[in-house]
Tab-separated table of C-alpha atoms in Angstrom:
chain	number	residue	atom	x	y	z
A	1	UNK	CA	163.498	-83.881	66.741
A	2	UNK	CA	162.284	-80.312	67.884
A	3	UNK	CA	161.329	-78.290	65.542
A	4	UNK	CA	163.065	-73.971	65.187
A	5	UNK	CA	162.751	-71.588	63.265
A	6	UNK	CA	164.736	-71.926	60.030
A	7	UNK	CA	165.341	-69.314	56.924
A	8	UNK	CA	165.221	-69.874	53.514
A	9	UNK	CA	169.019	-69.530	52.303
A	10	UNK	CA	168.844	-70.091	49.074
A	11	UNK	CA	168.521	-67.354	45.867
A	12	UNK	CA	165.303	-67.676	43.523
A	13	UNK	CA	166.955	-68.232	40.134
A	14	UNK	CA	165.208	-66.469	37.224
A	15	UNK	CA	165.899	-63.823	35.228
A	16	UNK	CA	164.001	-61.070	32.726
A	17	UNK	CA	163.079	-63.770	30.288
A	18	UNK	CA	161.474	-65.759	33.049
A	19	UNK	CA	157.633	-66.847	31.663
A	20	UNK	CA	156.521	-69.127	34.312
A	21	UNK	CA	157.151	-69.225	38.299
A	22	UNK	CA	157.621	-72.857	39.840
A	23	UNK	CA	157.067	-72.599	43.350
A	24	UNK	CA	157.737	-75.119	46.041
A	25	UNK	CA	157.384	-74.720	49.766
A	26	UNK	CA	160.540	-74.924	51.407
A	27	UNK	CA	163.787	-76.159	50.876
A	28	UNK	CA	164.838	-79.907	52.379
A	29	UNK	CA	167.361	-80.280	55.137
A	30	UNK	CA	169.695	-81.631	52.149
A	31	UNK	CA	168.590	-78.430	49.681
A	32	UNK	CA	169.783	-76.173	52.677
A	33	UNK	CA	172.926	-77.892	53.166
A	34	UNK	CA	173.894	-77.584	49.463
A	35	UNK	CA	172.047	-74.283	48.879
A	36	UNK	CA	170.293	-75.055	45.645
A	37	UNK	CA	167.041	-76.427	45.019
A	38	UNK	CA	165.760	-80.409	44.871
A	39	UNK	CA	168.802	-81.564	45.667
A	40	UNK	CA	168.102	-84.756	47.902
A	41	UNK	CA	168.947	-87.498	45.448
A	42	UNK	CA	165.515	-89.135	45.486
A	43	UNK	CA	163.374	-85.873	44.907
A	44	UNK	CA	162.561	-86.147	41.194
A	45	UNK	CA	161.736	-82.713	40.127
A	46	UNK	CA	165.811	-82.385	38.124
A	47	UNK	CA	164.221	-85.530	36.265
A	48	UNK	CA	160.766	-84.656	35.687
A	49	UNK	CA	161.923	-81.118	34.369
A	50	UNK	CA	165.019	-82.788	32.158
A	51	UNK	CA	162.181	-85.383	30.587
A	52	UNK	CA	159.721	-82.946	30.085
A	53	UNK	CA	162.484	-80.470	27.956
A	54	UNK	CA	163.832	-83.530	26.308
A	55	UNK	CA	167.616	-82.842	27.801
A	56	UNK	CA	169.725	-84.858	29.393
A	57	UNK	CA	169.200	-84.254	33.612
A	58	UNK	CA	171.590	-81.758	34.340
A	59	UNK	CA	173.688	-82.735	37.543
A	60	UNK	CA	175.564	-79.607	38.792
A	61	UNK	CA	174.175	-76.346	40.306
A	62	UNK	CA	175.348	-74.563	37.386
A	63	UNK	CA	173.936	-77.157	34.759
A	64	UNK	CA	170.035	-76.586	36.747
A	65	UNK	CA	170.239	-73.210	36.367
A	66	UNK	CA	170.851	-72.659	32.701
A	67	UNK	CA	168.482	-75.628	31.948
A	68	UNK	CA	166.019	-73.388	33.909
A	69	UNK	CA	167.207	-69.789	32.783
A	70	UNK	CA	167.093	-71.026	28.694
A	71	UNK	CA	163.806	-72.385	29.035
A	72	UNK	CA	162.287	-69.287	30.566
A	73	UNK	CA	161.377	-70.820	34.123
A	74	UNK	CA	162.066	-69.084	37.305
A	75	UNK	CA	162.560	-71.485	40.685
A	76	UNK	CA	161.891	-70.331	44.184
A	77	UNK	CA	159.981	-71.181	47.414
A	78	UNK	CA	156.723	-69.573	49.116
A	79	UNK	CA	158.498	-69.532	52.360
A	80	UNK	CA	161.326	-67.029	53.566
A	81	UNK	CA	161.483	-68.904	57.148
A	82	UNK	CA	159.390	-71.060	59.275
A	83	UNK	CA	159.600	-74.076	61.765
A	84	UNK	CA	160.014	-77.567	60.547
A	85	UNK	CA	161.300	-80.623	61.816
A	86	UNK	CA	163.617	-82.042	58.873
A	87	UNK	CA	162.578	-81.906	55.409
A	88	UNK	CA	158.407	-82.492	56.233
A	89	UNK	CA	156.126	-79.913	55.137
A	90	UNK	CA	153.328	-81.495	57.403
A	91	UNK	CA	155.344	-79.680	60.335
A	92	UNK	CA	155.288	-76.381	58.818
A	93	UNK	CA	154.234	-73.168	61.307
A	94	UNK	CA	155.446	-69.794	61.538
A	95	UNK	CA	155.326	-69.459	58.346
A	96	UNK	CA	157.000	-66.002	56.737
A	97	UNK	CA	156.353	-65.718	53.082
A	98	UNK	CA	159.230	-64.818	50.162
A	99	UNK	CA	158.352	-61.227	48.716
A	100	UNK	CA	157.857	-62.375	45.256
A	101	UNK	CA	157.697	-58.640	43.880
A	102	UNK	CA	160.940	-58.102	42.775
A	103	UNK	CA	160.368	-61.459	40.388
A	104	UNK	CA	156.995	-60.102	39.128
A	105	UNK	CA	158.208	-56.486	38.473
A	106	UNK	CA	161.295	-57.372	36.690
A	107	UNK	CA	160.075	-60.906	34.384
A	108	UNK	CA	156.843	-61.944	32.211
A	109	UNK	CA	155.683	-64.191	34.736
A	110	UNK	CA	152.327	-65.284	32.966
A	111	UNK	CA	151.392	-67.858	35.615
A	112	UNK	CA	152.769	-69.726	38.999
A	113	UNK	CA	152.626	-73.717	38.990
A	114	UNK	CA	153.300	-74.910	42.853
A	115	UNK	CA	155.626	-78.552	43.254
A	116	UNK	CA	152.821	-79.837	45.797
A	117	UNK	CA	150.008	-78.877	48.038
A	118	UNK	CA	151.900	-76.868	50.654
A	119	UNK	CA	153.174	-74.441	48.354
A	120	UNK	CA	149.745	-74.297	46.357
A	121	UNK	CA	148.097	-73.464	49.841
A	122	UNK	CA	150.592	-71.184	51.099
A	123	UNK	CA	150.698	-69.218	47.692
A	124	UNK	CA	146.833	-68.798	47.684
A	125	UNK	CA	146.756	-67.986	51.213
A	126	UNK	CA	149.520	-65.450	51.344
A	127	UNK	CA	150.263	-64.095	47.962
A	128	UNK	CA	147.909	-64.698	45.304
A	129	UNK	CA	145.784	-61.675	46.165
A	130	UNK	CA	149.286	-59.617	45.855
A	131	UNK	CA	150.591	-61.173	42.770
A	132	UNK	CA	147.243	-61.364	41.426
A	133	UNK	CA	148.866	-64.183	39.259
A	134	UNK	CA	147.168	-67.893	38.632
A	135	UNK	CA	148.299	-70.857	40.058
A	136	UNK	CA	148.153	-74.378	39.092
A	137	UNK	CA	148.954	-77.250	41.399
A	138	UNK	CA	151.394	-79.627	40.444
A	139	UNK	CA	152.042	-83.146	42.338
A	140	UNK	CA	154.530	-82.962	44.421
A	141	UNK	CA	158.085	-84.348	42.990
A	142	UNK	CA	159.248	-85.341	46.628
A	143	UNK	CA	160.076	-89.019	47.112
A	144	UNK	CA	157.167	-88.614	49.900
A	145	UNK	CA	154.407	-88.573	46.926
A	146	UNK	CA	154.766	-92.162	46.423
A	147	UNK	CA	151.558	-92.665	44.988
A	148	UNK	CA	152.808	-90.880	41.916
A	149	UNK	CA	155.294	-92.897	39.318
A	150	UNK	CA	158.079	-90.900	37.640
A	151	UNK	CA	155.599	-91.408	34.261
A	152	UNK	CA	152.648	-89.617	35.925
A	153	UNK	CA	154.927	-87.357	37.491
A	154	UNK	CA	155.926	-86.236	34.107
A	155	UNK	CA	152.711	-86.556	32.634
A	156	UNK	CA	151.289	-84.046	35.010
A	157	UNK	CA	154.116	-81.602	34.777
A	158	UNK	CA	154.153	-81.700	30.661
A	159	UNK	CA	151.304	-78.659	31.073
A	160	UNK	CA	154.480	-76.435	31.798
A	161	UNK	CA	155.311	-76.830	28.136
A	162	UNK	CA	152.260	-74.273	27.139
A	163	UNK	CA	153.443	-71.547	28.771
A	164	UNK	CA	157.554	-71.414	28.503
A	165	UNK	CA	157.185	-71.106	24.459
């Protein structure tokens, strides 16, 4: 498999109410193809999110976004385009970062939590010094992170829960 240069096609979802920024680095081969976020079947961010909130996991495009949009959390990706081969973030390069200002300007972003290390390097690399925002690293929800259970998975993520009130 070859790697090329591939954009980022899919929207950020937030709105004005927006409190928190989850970032992840780029979408999978399967979240391009559908054109919204997490959506290969084993990634487990839909059920770490839907735990955390207490709701049942929401299944369609429509149902992620209002579980996201009611409980103040904005969704998007540090990268606008790069090379990858598939879905791995270990084969990352060219990287071109998402302009996150339109986000920042127009919400109450209070703080950025990255879904893995890629993101959480890329954001401090790239755009930390522009936001001027904090980030926490969370572990990543990709089926890839085995060495995390769905429970610690969880665990870790409950810290959203501060900062969406």
């Amino acid at each position: 498999m070859t790697s090329n240069n591939t954009l980022h096609n899919i929207d950020p979802v937030w709105n004005s109410n927006s409190k928190i920024l989850i970032l992840g680095s780029f979408p999978s081969v399967k979240s391009r193809e559908v054109q919204f976020y997490y959506s290969y079947k084993y990634n487990r961010f839909w059920k770490v999110i839907s735990n955390i909130l207490n709701v049942p996991e929401p299944l369609s495009i429509e149902e992620k976004t209002k579980l996201l949009l009611k409980n103040n959390i904005a969704l998007w990706d540090v990268i606008k385009s790069c090379d990858i081969v598939g879905s791995s973030d270990n084969t990352i390069s060219n990287v071109k970062v998402n302009d996150l200002s339109t986000i920042i300007s127009n919400a109450n972003i209070k703080i950025v939590f990255t879904n893995g290390r890629k993101a959480y390097e890329l954001y401090n690399k790239y755009l930390r010094d522009i936001t001027g925002i904090e980030v926490i690293l969370l572990p990543s929800t990709s089926p890839a992170n085995a060495s995390y259970s769905l429970d610690k998975l969880i665990e870790k993520w409950s810290v959203i829960l501060n900062y969406i009130k």
